[in-house]
PDB file of C-alpha atoms in Angstrom:
ATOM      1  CA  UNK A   1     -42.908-270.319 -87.173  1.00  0.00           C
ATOM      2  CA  UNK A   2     -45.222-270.223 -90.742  1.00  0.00           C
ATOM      3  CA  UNK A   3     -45.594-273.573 -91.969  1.00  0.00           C
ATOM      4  CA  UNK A   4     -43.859-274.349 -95.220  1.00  0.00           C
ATOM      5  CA  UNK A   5     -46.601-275.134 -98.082  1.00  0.00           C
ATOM      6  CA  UNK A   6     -46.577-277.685-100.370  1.00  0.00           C
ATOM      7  CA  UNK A   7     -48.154-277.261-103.950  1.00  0.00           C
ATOM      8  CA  UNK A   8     -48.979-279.384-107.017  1.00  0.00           C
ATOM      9  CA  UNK A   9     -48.894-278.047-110.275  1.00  0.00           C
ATOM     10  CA  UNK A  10     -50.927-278.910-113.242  1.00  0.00           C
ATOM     11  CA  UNK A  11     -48.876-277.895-116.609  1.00  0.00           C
ATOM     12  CA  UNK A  12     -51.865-278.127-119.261  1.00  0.00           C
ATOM     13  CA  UNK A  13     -52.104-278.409-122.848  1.00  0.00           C
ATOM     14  CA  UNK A  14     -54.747-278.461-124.940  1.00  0.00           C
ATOM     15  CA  UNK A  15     -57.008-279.501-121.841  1.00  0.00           C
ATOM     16  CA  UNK A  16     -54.592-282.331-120.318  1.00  0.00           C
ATOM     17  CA  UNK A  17     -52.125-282.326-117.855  1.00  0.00           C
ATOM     18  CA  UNK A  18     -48.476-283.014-119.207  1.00  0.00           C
ATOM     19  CA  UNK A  19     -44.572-283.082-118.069  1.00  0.00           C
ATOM     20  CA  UNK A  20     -41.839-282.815-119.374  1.00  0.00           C
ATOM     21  CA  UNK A  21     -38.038-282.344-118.406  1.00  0.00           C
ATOM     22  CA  UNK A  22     -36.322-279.305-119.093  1.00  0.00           C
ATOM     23  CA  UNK A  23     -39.540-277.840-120.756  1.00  0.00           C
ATOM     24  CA  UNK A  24     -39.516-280.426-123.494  1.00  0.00           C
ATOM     25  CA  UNK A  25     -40.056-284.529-123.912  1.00  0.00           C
ATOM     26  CA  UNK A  26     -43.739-283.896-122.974  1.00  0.00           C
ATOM     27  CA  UNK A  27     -45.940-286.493-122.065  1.00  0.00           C
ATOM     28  CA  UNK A  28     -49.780-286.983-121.005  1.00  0.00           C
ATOM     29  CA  UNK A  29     -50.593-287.158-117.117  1.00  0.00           C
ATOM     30  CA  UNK A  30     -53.730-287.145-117.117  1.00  0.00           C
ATOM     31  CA  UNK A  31     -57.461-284.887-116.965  1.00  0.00           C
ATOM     32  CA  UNK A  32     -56.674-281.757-114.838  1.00  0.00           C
ATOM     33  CA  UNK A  33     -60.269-281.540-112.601  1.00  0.00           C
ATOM     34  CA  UNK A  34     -59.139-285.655-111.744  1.00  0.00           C
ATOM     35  CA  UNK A  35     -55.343-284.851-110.745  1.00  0.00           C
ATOM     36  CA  UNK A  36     -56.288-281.663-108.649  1.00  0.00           C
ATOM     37  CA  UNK A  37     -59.041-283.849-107.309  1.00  0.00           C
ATOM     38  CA  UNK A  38     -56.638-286.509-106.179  1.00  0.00           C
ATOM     39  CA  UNK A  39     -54.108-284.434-105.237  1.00  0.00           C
ATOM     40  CA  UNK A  40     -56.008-282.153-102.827  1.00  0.00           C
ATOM     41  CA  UNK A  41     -57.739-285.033-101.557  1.00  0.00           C
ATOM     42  CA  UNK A  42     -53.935-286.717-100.741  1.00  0.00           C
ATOM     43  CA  UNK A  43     -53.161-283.720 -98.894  1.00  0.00           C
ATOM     44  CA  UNK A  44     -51.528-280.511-100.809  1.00  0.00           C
ATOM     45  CA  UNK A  45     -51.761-277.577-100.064  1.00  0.00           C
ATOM     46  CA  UNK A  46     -52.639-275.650-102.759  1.00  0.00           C
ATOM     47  CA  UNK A  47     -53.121-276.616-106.540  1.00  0.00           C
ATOM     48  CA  UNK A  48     -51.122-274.394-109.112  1.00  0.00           C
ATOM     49  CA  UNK A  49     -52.865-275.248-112.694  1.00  0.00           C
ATOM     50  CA  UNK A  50     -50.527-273.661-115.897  1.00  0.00           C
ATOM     51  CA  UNK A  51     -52.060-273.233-119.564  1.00  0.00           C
ATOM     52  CA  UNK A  52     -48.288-273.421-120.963  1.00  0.00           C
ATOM     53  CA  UNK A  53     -49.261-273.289-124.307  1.00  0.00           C
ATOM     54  CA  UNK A  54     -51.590-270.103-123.756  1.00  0.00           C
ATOM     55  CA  UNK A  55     -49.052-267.485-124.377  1.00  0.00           C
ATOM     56  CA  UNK A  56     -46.880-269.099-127.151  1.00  0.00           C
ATOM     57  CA  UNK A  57     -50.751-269.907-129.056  1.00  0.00           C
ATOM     58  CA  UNK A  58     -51.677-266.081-129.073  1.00  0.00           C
ATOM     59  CA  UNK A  59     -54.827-267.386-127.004  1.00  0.00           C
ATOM     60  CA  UNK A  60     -56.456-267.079-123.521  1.00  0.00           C
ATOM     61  CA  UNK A  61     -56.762-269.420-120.343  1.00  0.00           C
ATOM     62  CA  UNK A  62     -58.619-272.532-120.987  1.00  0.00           C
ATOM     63  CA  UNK A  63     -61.846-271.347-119.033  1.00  0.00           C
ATOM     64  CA  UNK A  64     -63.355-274.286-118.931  1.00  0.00           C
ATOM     65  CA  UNK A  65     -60.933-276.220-117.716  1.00  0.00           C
ATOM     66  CA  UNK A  66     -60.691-274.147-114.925  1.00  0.00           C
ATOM     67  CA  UNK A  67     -63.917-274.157-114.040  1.00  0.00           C
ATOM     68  CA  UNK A  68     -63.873-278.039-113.901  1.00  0.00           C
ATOM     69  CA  UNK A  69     -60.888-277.872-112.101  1.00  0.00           C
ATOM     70  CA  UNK A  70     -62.328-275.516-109.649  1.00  0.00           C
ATOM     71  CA  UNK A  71     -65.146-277.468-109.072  1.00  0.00           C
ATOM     72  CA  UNK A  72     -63.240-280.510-107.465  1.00  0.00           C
ATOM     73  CA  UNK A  73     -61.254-278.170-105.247  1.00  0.00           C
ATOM     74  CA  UNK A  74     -61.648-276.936-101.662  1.00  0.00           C
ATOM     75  CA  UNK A  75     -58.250-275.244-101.273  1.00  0.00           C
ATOM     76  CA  UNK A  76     -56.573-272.870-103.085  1.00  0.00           C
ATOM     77  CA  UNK A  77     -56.363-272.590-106.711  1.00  0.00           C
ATOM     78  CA  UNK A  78     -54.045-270.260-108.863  1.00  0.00           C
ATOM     79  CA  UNK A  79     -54.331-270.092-112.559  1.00  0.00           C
ATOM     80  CA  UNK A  80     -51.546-269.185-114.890  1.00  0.00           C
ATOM     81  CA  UNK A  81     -51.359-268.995-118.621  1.00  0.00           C
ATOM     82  CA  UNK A  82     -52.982-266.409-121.476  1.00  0.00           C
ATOM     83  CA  UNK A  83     -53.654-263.802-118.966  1.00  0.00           C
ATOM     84  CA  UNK A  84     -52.927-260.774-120.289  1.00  0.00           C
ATOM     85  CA  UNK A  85     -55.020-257.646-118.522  1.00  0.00           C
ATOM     86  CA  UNK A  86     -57.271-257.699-115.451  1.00  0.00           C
ATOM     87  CA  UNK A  87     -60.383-258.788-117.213  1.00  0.00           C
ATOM     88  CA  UNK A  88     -58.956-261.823-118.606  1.00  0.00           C
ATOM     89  CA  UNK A  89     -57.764-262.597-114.314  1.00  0.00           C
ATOM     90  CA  UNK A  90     -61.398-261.450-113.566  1.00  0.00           C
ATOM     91  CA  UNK A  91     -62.493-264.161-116.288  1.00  0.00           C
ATOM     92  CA  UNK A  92     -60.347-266.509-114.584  1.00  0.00           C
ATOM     93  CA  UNK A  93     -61.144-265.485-110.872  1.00  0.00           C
ATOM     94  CA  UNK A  94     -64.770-265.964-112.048  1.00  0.00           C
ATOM     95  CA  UNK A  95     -64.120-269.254-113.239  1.00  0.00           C
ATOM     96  CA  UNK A  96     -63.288-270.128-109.148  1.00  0.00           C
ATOM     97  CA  UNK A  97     -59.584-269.335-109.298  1.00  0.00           C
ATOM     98  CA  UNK A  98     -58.196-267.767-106.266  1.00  0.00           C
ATOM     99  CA  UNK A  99     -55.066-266.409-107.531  1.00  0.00           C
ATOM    100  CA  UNK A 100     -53.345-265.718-110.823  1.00  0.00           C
ATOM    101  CA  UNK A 101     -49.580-266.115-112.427  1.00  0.00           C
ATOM    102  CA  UNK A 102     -48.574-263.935-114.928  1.00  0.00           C
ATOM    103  CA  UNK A 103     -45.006-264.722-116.192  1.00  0.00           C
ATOM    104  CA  UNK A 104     -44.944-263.446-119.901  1.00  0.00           C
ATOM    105  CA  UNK A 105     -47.307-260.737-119.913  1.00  0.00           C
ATOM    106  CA  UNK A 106     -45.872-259.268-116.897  1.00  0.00           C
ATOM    107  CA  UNK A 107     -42.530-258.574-118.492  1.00  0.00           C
ATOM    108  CA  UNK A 108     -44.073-257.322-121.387  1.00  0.00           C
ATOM    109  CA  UNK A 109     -46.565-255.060-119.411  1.00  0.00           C
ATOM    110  CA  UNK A 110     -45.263-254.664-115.895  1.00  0.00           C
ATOM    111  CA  UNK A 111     -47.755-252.198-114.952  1.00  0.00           C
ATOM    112  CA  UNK A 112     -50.070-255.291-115.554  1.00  0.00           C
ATOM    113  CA  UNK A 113     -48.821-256.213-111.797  1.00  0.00           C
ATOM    114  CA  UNK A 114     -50.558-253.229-110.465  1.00  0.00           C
ATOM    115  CA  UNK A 115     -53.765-253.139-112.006  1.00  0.00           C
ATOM    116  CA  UNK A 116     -54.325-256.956-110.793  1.00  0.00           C
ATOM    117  CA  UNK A 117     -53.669-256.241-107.751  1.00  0.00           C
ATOM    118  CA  UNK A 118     -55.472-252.777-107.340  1.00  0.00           C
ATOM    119  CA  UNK A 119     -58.506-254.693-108.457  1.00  0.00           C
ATOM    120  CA  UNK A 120     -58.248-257.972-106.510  1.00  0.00           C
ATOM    121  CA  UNK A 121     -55.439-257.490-104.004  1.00  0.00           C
ATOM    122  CA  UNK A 122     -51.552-258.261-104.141  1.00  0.00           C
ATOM    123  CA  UNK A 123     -52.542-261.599-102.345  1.00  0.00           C
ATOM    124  CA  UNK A 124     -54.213-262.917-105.643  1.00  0.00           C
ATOM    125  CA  UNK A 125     -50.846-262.242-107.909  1.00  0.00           C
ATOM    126  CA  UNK A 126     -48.222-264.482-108.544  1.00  0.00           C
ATOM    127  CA  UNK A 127     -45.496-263.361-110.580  1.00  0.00           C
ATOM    128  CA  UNK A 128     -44.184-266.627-112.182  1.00  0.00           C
ATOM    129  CA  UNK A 129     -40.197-266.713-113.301  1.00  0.00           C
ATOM    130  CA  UNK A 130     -38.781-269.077-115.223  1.00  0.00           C
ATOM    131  CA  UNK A 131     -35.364-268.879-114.638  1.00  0.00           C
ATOM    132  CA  UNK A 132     -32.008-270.748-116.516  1.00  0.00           C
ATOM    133  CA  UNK A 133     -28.288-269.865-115.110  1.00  0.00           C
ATOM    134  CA  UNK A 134     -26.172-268.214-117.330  1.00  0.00           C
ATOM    135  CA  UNK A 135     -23.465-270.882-118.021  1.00  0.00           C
ATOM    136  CA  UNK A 136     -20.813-268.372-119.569  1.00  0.00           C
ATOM    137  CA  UNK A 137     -20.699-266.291-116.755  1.00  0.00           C
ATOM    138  CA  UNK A 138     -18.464-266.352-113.339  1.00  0.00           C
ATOM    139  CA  UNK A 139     -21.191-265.928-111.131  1.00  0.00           C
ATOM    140  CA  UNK A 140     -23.886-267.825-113.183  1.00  0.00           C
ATOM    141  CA  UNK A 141     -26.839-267.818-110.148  1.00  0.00           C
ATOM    142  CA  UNK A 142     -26.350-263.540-110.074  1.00  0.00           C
ATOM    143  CA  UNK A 143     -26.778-263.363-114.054  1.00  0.00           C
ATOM    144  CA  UNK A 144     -29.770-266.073-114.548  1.00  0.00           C
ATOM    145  CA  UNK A 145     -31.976-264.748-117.102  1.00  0.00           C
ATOM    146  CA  UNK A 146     -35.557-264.574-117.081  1.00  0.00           C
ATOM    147  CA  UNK A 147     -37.306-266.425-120.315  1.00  0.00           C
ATOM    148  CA  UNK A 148     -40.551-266.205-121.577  1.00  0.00           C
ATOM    149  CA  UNK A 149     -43.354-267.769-123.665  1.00  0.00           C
ATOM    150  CA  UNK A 150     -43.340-271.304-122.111  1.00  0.00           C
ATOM    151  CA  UNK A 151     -39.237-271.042-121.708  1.00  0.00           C
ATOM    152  CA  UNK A 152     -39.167-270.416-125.499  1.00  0.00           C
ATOM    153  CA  UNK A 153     -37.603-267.124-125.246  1.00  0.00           C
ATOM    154  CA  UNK A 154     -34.888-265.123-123.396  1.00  0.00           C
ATOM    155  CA  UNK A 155     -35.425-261.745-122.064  1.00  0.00           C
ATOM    156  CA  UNK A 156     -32.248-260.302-121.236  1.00  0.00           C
ATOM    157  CA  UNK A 157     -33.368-259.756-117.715  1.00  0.00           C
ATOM    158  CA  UNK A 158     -32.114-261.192-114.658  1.00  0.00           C
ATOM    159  CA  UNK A 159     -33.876-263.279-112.107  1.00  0.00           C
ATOM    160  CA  UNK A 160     -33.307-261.106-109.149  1.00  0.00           C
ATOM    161  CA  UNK A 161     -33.755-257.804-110.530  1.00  0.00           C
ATOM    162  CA  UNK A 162     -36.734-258.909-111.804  1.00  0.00           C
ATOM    163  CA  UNK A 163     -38.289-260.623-108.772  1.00  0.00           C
ATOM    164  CA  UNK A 164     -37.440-257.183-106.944  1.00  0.00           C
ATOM    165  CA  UNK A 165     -38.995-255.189-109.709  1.00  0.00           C
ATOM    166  CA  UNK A 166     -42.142-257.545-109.502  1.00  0.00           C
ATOM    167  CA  UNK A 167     -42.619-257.211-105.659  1.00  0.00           C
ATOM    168  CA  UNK A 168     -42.530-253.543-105.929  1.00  0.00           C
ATOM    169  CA  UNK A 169     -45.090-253.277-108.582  1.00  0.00           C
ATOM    170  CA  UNK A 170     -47.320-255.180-106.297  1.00  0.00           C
ATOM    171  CA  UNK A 171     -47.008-258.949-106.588  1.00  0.00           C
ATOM    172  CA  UNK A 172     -47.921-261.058-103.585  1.00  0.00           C
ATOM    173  CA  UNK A 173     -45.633-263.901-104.364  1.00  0.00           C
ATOM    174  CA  UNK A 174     -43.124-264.910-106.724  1.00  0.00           C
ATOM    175  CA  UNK A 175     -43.226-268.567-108.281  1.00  0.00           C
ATOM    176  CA  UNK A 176     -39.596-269.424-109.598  1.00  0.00           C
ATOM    177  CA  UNK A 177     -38.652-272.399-111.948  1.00  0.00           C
ATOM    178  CA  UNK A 178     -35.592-273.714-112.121  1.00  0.00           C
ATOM    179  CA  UNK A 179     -35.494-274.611-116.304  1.00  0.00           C
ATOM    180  CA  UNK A 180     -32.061-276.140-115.573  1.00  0.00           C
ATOM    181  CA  UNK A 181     -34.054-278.538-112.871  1.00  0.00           C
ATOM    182  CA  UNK A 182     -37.260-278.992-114.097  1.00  0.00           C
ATOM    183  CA  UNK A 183     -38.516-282.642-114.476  1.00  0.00           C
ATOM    184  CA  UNK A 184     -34.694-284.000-113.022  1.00  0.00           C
ATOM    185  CA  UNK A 185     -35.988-284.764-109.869  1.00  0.00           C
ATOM    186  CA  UNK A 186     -32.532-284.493-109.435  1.00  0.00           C
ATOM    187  CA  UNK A 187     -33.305-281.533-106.463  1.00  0.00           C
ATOM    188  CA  UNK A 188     -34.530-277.844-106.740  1.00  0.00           C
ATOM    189  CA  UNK A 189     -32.115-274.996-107.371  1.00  0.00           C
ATOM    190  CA  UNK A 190     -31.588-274.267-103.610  1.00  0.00           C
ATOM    191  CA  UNK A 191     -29.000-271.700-104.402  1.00  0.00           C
ATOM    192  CA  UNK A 192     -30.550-269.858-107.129  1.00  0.00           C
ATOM    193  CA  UNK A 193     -34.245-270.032-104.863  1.00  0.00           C
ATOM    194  CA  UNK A 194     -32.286-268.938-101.691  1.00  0.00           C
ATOM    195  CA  UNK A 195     -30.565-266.051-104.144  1.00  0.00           C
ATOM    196  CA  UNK A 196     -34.515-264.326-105.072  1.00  0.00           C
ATOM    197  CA  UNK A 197     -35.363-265.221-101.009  1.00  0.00           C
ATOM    198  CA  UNK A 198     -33.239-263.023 -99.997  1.00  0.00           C
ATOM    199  CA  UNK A 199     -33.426-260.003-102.751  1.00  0.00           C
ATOM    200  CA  UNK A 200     -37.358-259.533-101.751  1.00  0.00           C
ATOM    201  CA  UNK A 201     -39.707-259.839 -98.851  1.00  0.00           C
ATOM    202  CA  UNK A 202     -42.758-261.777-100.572  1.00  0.00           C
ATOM    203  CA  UNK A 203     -43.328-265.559-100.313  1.00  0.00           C
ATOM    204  CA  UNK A 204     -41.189-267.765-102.484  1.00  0.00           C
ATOM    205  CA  UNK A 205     -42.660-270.649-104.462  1.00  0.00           C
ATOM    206  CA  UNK A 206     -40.092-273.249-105.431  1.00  0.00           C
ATOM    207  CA  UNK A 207     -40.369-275.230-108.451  1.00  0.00           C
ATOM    208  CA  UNK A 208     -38.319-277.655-110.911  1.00  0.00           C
ATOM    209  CA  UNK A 209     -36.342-280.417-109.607  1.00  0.00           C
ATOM    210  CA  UNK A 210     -38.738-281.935-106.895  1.00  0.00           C
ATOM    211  CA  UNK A 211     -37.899-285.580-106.549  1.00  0.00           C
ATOM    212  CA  UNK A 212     -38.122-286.754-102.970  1.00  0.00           C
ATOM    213  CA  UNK A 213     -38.652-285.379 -99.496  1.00  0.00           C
ATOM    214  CA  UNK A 214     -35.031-284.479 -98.765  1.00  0.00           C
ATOM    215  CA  UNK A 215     -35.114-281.805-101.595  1.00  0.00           C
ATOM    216  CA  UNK A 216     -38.193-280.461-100.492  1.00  0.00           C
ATOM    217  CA  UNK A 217     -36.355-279.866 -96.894  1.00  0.00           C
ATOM    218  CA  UNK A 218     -33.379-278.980 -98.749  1.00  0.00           C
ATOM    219  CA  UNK A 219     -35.448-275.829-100.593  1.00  0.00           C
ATOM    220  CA  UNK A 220     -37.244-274.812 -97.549  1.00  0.00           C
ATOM    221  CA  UNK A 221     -33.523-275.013 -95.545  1.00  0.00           C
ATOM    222  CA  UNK A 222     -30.679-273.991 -97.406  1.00  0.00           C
ATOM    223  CA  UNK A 223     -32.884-272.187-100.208  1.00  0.00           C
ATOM    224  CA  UNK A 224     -35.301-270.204 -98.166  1.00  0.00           C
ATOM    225  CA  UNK A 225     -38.458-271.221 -99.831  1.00  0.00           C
ATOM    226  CA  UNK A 226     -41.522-270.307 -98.232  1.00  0.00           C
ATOM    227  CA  UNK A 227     -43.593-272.809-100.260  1.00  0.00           C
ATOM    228  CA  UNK A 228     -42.356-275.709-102.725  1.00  0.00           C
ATOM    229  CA  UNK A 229     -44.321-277.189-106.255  1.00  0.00           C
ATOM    230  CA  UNK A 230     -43.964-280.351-107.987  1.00  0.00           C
ATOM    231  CA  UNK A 231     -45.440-282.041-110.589  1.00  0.00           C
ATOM    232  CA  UNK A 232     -44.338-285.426-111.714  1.00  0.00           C
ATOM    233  CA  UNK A 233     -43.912-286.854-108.429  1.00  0.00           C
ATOM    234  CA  UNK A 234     -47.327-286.307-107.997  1.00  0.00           C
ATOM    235  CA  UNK A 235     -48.979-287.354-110.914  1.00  0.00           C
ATOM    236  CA  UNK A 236     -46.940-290.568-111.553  1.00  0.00           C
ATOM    237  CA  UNK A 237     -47.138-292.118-108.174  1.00  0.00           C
ATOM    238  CA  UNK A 238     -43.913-291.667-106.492  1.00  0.00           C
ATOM    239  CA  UNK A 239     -45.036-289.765-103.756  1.00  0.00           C
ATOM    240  CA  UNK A 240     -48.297-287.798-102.161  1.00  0.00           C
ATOM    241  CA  UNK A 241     -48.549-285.074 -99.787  1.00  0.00           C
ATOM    242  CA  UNK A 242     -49.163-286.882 -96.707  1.00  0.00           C
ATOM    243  CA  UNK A 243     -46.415-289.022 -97.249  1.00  0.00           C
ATOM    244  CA  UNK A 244     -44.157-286.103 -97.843  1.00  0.00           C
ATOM    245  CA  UNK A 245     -45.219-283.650 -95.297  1.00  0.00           C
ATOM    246  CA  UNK A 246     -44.866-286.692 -92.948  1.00  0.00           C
ATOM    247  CA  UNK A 247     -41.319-287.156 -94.074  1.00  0.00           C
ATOM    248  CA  UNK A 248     -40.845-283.561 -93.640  1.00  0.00           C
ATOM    249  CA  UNK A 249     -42.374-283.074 -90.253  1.00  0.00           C
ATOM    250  CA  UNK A 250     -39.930-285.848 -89.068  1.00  0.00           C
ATOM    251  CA  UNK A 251     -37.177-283.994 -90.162  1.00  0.00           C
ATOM    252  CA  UNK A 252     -38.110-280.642 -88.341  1.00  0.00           C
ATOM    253  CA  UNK A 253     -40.027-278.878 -91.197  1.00  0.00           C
ATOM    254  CA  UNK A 254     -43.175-276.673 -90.294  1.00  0.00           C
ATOM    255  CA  UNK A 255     -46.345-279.027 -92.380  1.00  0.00           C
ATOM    256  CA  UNK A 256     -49.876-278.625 -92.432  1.00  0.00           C
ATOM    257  CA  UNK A 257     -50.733-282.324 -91.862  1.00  0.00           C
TER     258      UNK A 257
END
């Protein structure tokens, strides 16, 4: 059986890590190469670092606070944020990340999928969704819609066509937030997460909602996750990775310890 990743995630603006709940109420964490630092160190599996402002700015990927990030890392790395064609991922794979999101420029270009991955491999490109149910409707998981620009704007298009859409253009993983969850720690959207699981074949990345071991298991049960992120759990000292996986493994989940 394929152990079940766990990721932190660095939201950064203007060069410092911040969180917020439900995309707003932002507050400082802390200095992104020291968290990812700290957080590898305590045991994650991967570090997901997102220039949130990037797209909504009308500027690029903080470069060089990926390459200080990078440089405290010895596992994997993906960069999201300001990416717009394949030279601004090469800019960012040069920099020392191993993988790219695109969320926003995807949906505005999804060809931009493609010529990622033709360059560097479907392995290196994360498709980032951020994802709120549609209230109004009777079967509000089937219509979520897709927003863009930091969660500023809706598209019109729903989470699970899209996802599909995304995996046949060539992504190697899809990374779905939960807007409705994110910064509750109230628990992931299991059904929404299990929903996309099902509609494509690519890994899964959970995120929004993360507030104790139980909802990781939850994710990787009931929603079908193949890896889980959180942020604030992380950064503010409720929890590391060791401790969680640990929890985890006790309860019959596939870790990496």
């Amino acid at each position: 059986m394929l152990t079940k990743r766990v990721i932190a995630c660095l939201d950064v603006r203007g060069g410092r890590v911040v969180k917020g709940i439900q995309f707003v109420d932002i507050v400082d964490a802390g200095d992104p190469a020291e968290l990812a630092h700290r957080h590898a160190a305590a045991g994650a599996d991967e570090i997901v670092l997102l220039d949130i402002t990037a797209t909504h700015e009308g500027r690029g990927t903080l470069i060089d606070t990926v390459k200080r990030t990078a440089a405290q890392l010895f596992i994997p790395f993906t960069v999201g944020g300001g990416i717009r064609s394949a030279e601004d991922a090469a800019a960012v794979f040069d920099a020392g990340a191993d993988k790219v999101s695109i969320n926003s420029s995807a949906i505005a270009r999804p060809e931009l999928i493609g010529e990622i991955g033709g360059s560097f491999g479907a392995q290196a490109v994360i498709v980032a969704i951020d994802a709120r149910r549609d209230a109004s409707s009777v079967d509000p998981v089937g219509d979520a819609e897709v927003y863009v620009s930091g969660g500023r704007k809706p598209t019109g298009r729903k989470v699970v066509d899209w996802a599909r859409e995304a995996e046949e253009r060539g992504a190697g993983e899809i990374l779905l937030t939960s807007m409705d969850a994110d910064g509750t720690r109230a628990g992931f959207d299991d059904e929404l997460t299990a929903r996309v699981s099902g509609a494509v074949q690519i890994p899964v990345i959970a995120s929004g909602g993360a507030g104790n071991a139980q909802h990781f298991a939850d994710v990787f049960g009931r929603g079908k996750a193949d890896a889980a992120l959180a942020a604030s759990i992380f950064h503010f000292g409720v929890t590391d990775s060791w401790a969680l996986k640990r929890e985890l493994r006790a309860a019959g989940v596939p870790v990496r310890l």
